[in-house]
Short mmCIF file of C-alpha atoms in Angstrom, two decimals:
data_model
loop_
_atom_site.label_atom_id
_atom_site.label_comp_id
_atom_site.label_asym_id
_atom_site.label_seq_id
_atom_site.Cartn_x
_atom_site.Cartn_y
_atom_site.Cartn_z
CA MET C 1076 21.38 -2.34 2.75
CA ILE C 1077 18.65 -4.67 1.51
CA VAL C 1078 18.30 -6.15 5.00
CA ARG C 1079 18.01 -2.66 6.48
CA LEU C 1080 15.54 -1.61 3.78
CA LYS C 1081 13.28 -4.53 4.70
CA ALA C 1082 13.24 -3.31 8.30
CA SER C 1083 11.33 -0.23 7.11
CA PHE C 1084 7.81 0.38 8.36
CA ALA C 1085 6.90 1.57 4.87
CA ILE C 1086 8.74 1.45 1.53
CA HIS C 1087 8.17 3.57 -1.57
CA THR C 1088 8.70 1.86 -4.92
CA ASP C 1089 8.55 2.71 -8.62
CA GLU C 1090 10.07 1.40 -11.86
CA SER C 1091 11.49 2.90 -15.03
CA PRO C 1092 12.64 1.41 -18.36
CA VAL C 1093 16.29 1.35 -19.42
CA ARG C 1094 17.82 0.02 -22.62
CA LEU C 1095 20.23 -2.90 -22.80
CA LEU C 1096 23.06 -2.70 -25.33
CA GLN C 1097 23.54 -6.47 -25.68
CA PRO C 1098 21.03 -7.79 -26.48
CA ARG C 1099 19.07 -4.77 -27.63
CA ARG C 1100 15.92 -4.83 -25.53
CA THR C 1101 14.27 -2.99 -22.68
CA ALA C 1102 15.25 -3.70 -19.09
CA TYR C 1103 13.81 -2.07 -15.96
CA ALA C 1104 15.21 -0.25 -12.97
CA TRP C 1105 13.12 -0.79 -9.85
CA LEU C 1106 13.48 1.78 -7.09
CA TYR C 1107 12.97 1.01 -3.40
CA LEU C 1108 13.10 3.78 -0.78
CA GLY C 1109 13.55 2.88 2.87
CA ASP C 1110 11.96 4.95 5.62
CA ALA C 1111 13.65 7.52 7.87
CA ALA C 1112 14.94 4.82 10.23
CA ASN C 1113 16.42 2.86 7.32
CA PRO C 1114 17.52 5.62 4.94
CA TYR C 1115 18.60 3.69 1.87
CA THR C 1116 17.74 4.27 -1.77
CA LEU C 1117 18.12 1.01 -3.67
CA PHE C 1118 17.87 0.15 -7.35
CA ASP C 1119 17.35 -3.31 -8.80
CA PHE C 1120 18.02 -3.54 -12.55
CA THR C 1121 16.18 -6.49 -14.09
CA PRO C 1122 15.76 -7.85 -17.64
CA GLY C 1123 11.98 -7.38 -17.54
CA ARG C 1124 9.00 -5.84 -15.78
CA GLY C 1125 7.40 -9.03 -14.49
CA GLU C 1126 5.92 -9.40 -11.05
CA GLU C 1127 8.61 -11.91 -10.09
CA TYR C 1128 11.24 -9.17 -9.76
CA PRO C 1129 9.73 -7.04 -6.97
CA ALA C 1130 8.47 -10.23 -5.33
CA ALA C 1131 12.02 -11.61 -5.19
CA PHE C 1132 13.63 -8.35 -4.10
CA LEU C 1133 11.17 -7.78 -1.24
CA SER C 1134 10.84 -11.44 -0.30
CA GLY C 1135 9.99 -11.72 3.38
CA TYR C 1136 8.99 -8.08 3.75
CA ALA C 1137 5.72 -7.63 5.64
CA GLY C 1138 5.50 -3.85 6.02
CA PHE C 1139 3.67 -1.28 3.95
CA VAL C 1140 4.45 -0.50 0.31
CA HIS C 1141 3.67 2.82 -1.38
CA ALA C 1142 3.07 2.01 -5.05
CA ASP C 1143 0.84 2.84 -7.98
CA GLY C 1144 -1.76 0.45 -9.37
CA TYR C 1145 0.61 -1.55 -11.59
CA ALA C 1146 -0.34 -5.23 -11.28
CA GLY C 1147 3.32 -6.25 -11.10
CA TYR C 1148 3.31 -5.25 -7.44
CA ASN C 1149 0.38 -7.50 -6.54
CA PRO C 1150 2.47 -10.48 -5.35
CA ILE C 1151 4.22 -8.23 -2.83
CA HIS C 1152 0.91 -7.24 -1.29
CA GLY C 1153 -0.37 -10.80 -1.42
CA SER C 1154 2.68 -12.13 0.45
CA GLY C 1155 1.98 -10.02 3.52
CA SER C 1156 2.89 -6.42 2.82
CA ARG C 1157 0.12 -3.88 2.67
CA HIS C 1158 -0.45 -1.60 -0.29
CA LEU C 1159 -0.65 2.17 0.16
CA GLY C 1160 -2.24 3.73 -2.91
CA CYS C 1161 -1.13 6.89 -4.68
CA TRP C 1162 -3.52 9.81 -5.01
CA ALA C 1163 -1.23 11.52 -7.53
CA HIS C 1164 -1.87 8.67 -9.98
CA VAL C 1165 -5.62 8.89 -9.40
CA ARG C 1166 -5.47 12.63 -9.98
CA ARG C 1167 -3.65 12.14 -13.30
CA LYS C 1168 -6.37 9.80 -14.52
CA PHE C 1169 -9.00 12.48 -13.94
CA VAL C 1170 -6.82 15.19 -15.52
CA GLU C 1171 -6.70 13.01 -18.65
CA ALA C 1172 -10.47 12.44 -18.39
CA ARG C 1173 -11.19 16.15 -18.80
CA THR C 1174 -10.91 15.65 -22.56
CA ASN C 1175 -13.88 13.30 -22.36
CA ASN C 1176 -16.04 14.68 -19.52
CA ALA C 1177 -14.68 17.99 -18.28
CA ALA C 1178 -17.46 18.71 -15.80
CA LYS C 1179 -17.39 15.36 -14.00
CA ALA C 1180 -13.60 15.07 -14.09
CA SER C 1181 -13.30 18.55 -12.60
CA GLU C 1182 -15.67 17.53 -9.83
CA ALA C 1183 -13.40 14.60 -8.94
CA LEU C 1184 -10.35 16.85 -9.08
CA ALA C 1185 -11.99 19.27 -6.65
CA TYR C 1186 -12.36 16.46 -4.09
CA ILE C 1187 -8.72 15.44 -4.58
CA ARG C 1188 -7.56 19.04 -4.32
CA THR C 1189 -9.23 19.26 -0.91
CA LEU C 1190 -7.38 16.13 0.26
CA TYR C 1191 -4.08 17.73 -0.70
CA ALA C 1192 -5.11 20.96 1.03
CA VAL C 1193 -5.35 19.01 4.29
CA GLU C 1194 -1.79 17.77 3.77
CA GLN C 1195 -0.66 21.35 3.19
CA GLU C 1196 -2.30 22.38 6.47
CA ILE C 1197 -0.36 19.64 8.25
CA ARG C 1198 2.93 20.86 6.79
CA ASP C 1199 2.17 24.52 7.47
CA GLU C 1200 1.30 23.81 11.09
CA LYS C 1201 4.24 21.39 11.46
CA LEU C 1202 1.99 18.71 12.93
CA THR C 1203 3.50 15.35 13.86
CA GLY C 1204 2.44 11.94 15.11
CA ASP C 1205 -1.05 11.64 16.53
CA ALA C 1206 -1.86 15.23 15.56
CA VAL C 1207 -1.37 14.30 11.89
CA VAL C 1208 -3.64 11.27 12.22
CA SER C 1209 -6.29 13.31 14.02
CA ARG C 1210 -6.25 16.06 11.39
CA ARG C 1211 -6.42 13.59 8.53
CA GLN C 1212 -9.24 11.58 10.03
CA THR C 1213 -11.35 14.59 10.99
CA ARG C 1214 -10.73 16.66 7.85
CA ALA C 1215 -9.84 14.21 5.07
CA GLY C 1216 -11.92 11.26 6.29
CA PRO C 1217 -15.32 12.83 5.52
CA ILE C 1218 -14.04 13.99 2.11
CA LEU C 1219 -12.98 10.45 1.27
CA ARG C 1220 -16.37 9.07 2.26
CA LYS C 1221 -18.15 11.62 0.05
CA LEU C 1222 -15.79 10.94 -2.83
CA GLY C 1223 -16.25 7.19 -2.49
CA ALA C 1224 -20.02 7.53 -2.66
CA TRP C 1225 -19.71 9.89 -5.64
CA LEU C 1226 -17.47 7.43 -7.50
CA ASP C 1227 -19.89 4.57 -6.86
CA ALA C 1228 -22.73 6.62 -8.30
CA GLU C 1229 -20.71 7.78 -11.32
CA GLN C 1230 -19.57 4.26 -12.17
CA ARG C 1231 -23.18 3.23 -12.77
CA THR C 1232 -23.57 5.70 -15.64
CA ALA C 1233 -20.03 6.28 -16.96
CA LEU C 1234 -19.02 4.59 -20.21
CA PRO C 1235 -16.55 1.91 -19.03
CA LYS C 1236 -14.05 2.44 -21.86
CA SER C 1237 -14.18 6.24 -21.83
CA PRO C 1238 -11.30 8.13 -20.15
CA PHE C 1239 -13.68 9.23 -17.39
CA GLY C 1240 -15.06 5.73 -16.89
CA GLN C 1241 -11.53 4.33 -16.73
CA ALA C 1242 -10.52 6.98 -14.18
CA VAL C 1243 -13.49 6.08 -11.99
CA SER C 1244 -12.70 2.36 -12.24
CA TYR C 1245 -9.02 2.96 -11.48
CA ALA C 1246 -9.90 4.84 -8.29
CA LEU C 1247 -12.48 2.30 -7.14
CA ASN C 1248 -10.21 -0.67 -7.85
CA LEU C 1249 -7.61 0.89 -5.57
CA TRP C 1250 -10.09 2.29 -3.06
CA PRO C 1251 -9.10 0.07 -0.09
CA THR C 1252 -5.50 1.28 -0.49
CA LEU C 1253 -6.26 4.98 -0.92
CA GLY C 1254 -7.53 5.66 2.59
CA ARG C 1255 -4.80 3.90 4.55
CA TYR C 1256 -2.64 7.01 4.70
CA LEU C 1257 -5.14 8.48 7.19
CA ASN C 1258 -4.09 6.02 9.87
CA ASP C 1259 -0.40 6.75 10.43
CA ALA C 1260 1.65 9.94 10.25
CA ARG C 1261 4.47 8.01 8.59
CA PHE C 1262 2.32 7.37 5.51
CA THR C 1263 2.10 9.84 2.65
CA ILE C 1264 -0.84 10.73 0.45
CA ASP C 1265 1.02 9.74 -2.71
CA ASN C 1266 4.14 8.09 -4.09
CA ASN C 1267 5.65 11.27 -5.50
CA VAL C 1268 8.89 10.90 -3.53
CA ALA C 1269 9.64 7.70 -5.47
CA GLU C 1270 8.79 9.32 -8.79
CA ARG C 1271 11.09 12.25 -8.04
CA THR C 1272 13.90 9.87 -7.09
CA VAL C 1273 13.57 7.70 -10.20
CA ARG C 1274 13.26 10.71 -12.53
CA PRO C 1275 17.06 11.26 -12.88
CA LEU C 1276 17.16 7.94 -14.74
CA ALA C 1277 15.47 9.72 -17.63
CA ILE C 1278 18.39 12.15 -17.72
CA GLY C 1279 20.78 9.24 -17.38
CA ARG C 1280 19.25 7.48 -20.37
CA LYS C 1281 20.11 10.51 -22.49
CA ASN C 1282 23.70 10.55 -21.21
CA TRP C 1283 24.78 6.93 -20.91
CA LEU C 1284 22.07 5.56 -23.26
CA PHE C 1285 22.43 1.88 -22.33
CA VAL C 1286 23.18 -0.60 -19.59
CA GLY C 1287 25.83 -2.89 -21.07
CA GLY C 1288 23.84 -6.12 -21.05
CA ASP C 1289 22.39 -8.78 -18.77
CA GLY C 1290 25.77 -9.15 -17.11
CA GLY C 1291 25.84 -5.46 -16.27
CA LEU C 1292 22.49 -5.37 -14.47
CA THR C 1293 23.95 -6.40 -11.11
CA SER C 1294 26.80 -3.90 -11.39
CA ALA C 1295 24.34 -1.15 -12.29
CA SER C 1296 22.17 -2.09 -9.31
CA VAL C 1297 25.06 -1.90 -6.86
CA LEU C 1298 26.56 1.34 -8.16
CA MET C 1299 23.24 3.15 -8.52
CA SER C 1300 22.19 2.06 -5.03
CA LEU C 1301 25.43 3.24 -3.45
CA CYS C 1302 25.41 6.57 -5.29
CA ALA C 1303 21.72 7.25 -4.65
CA SER C 1304 22.01 6.36 -0.97
CA ALA C 1305 25.08 8.58 -0.64
CA LYS C 1306 23.19 11.48 -2.23
CA ARG C 1307 20.31 10.87 0.15
CA HIS C 1308 22.75 11.74 2.94
CA THR C 1309 24.07 14.76 1.00
CA LEU C 1310 27.41 13.02 0.48
CA ASP C 1311 29.70 13.50 -2.48
CA PRO C 1312 29.32 10.09 -4.19
CA TRP C 1313 32.87 10.23 -5.56
CA ALA C 1314 34.40 10.85 -2.13
CA TYR C 1315 32.21 8.18 -0.58
CA LEU C 1316 32.92 5.49 -3.18
CA THR C 1317 36.64 6.25 -3.29
CA ASP C 1318 36.97 5.73 0.45
CA VAL C 1319 34.63 2.75 0.69
CA LEU C 1320 36.16 0.84 -2.22
CA THR C 1321 39.63 1.46 -0.81
CA GLN C 1322 38.62 0.10 2.58
CA LEU C 1323 36.94 -2.93 1.03
CA THR C 1324 40.24 -4.08 -0.46
CA ALA C 1325 41.28 -4.95 3.10
CA LYS C 1326 38.24 -7.27 3.35
CA PRO C 1327 36.99 -6.00 6.74
CA ALA C 1328 34.91 -8.46 8.75
CA ASP C 1329 32.34 -5.79 9.55
CA VAL C 1330 31.24 -3.34 6.87
CA THR C 1331 28.38 -1.63 8.69
CA HIS C 1332 30.55 1.47 9.22
CA LEU C 1333 30.74 1.76 5.42
CA LEU C 1334 26.99 2.11 4.96
CA PRO C 1335 26.13 5.62 3.73
CA ASP C 1336 24.40 6.81 6.91
CA ALA C 1337 27.19 5.49 9.16
CA TRP C 1338 29.88 6.86 6.85
CA ALA C 1339 28.21 10.27 6.82
CA LYS C 1340 28.46 10.51 10.61
CA GLN C 1341 32.20 9.86 10.41
CA HIS C 1342 32.96 12.14 7.45
CA LEU C 1343 30.84 15.24 7.86
CA PRO C 1344 33.23 17.41 5.76
CA ALA C 1345 32.46 15.17 2.76
CA SER C 1346 28.77 16.04 2.95
CA HIS C 1347 27.41 19.23 1.46
#
């Protein structure tokens, strides 16, 4: 599944903390979402949040990566992949900045709201392919240029350490990555799909509380990846894992038919 994931044109990624039971410290679950042609949802549980973990997991990948501005993703982009920024994160910064400079923050939010309105038009009209690119470039492109000029002007007078100043700097630091979504219909305006996918971990933390320890990180990665990928194909994870684990006892030479998307085509009654 990792090999197939790396064949994706674009990958969405995010990370979330989890607690280790032995020793008691914080580990991290990194999420990687393949594209429609490589429909796998993979988790990599690691003992820390360092940049070495996504760099190792996506080693050799040279496609696009949807991610927020966390510096831990920088080595991925530096090794050949291209960063697609997240407008939802930029928006949150300006929402927080309303406590400091409501008028200016609201002005930024109005620009961002217009960008999202263009995306809603695209969905409502069911545009695809080149029509999406054309609509984005003709409607959202001018808005981005105006917003970029506005941010440049505001940065000259904003207090650097104020919430508003930090929001402006955050957007400008990511600016080269925030306009790339205009150029391909397969790109999205934000990374919300990854955030929605990783959110169930928060529920999981309340239920199972811990990952057993360093030795359990690999097991957690495998099981979470299989279950999440099965759910992505609307499969019953229990039915899928029961059948797959049973077949694996025979040590088949080829296991591609056991991948969630291939298995789903063979067992449609198990999907719902």
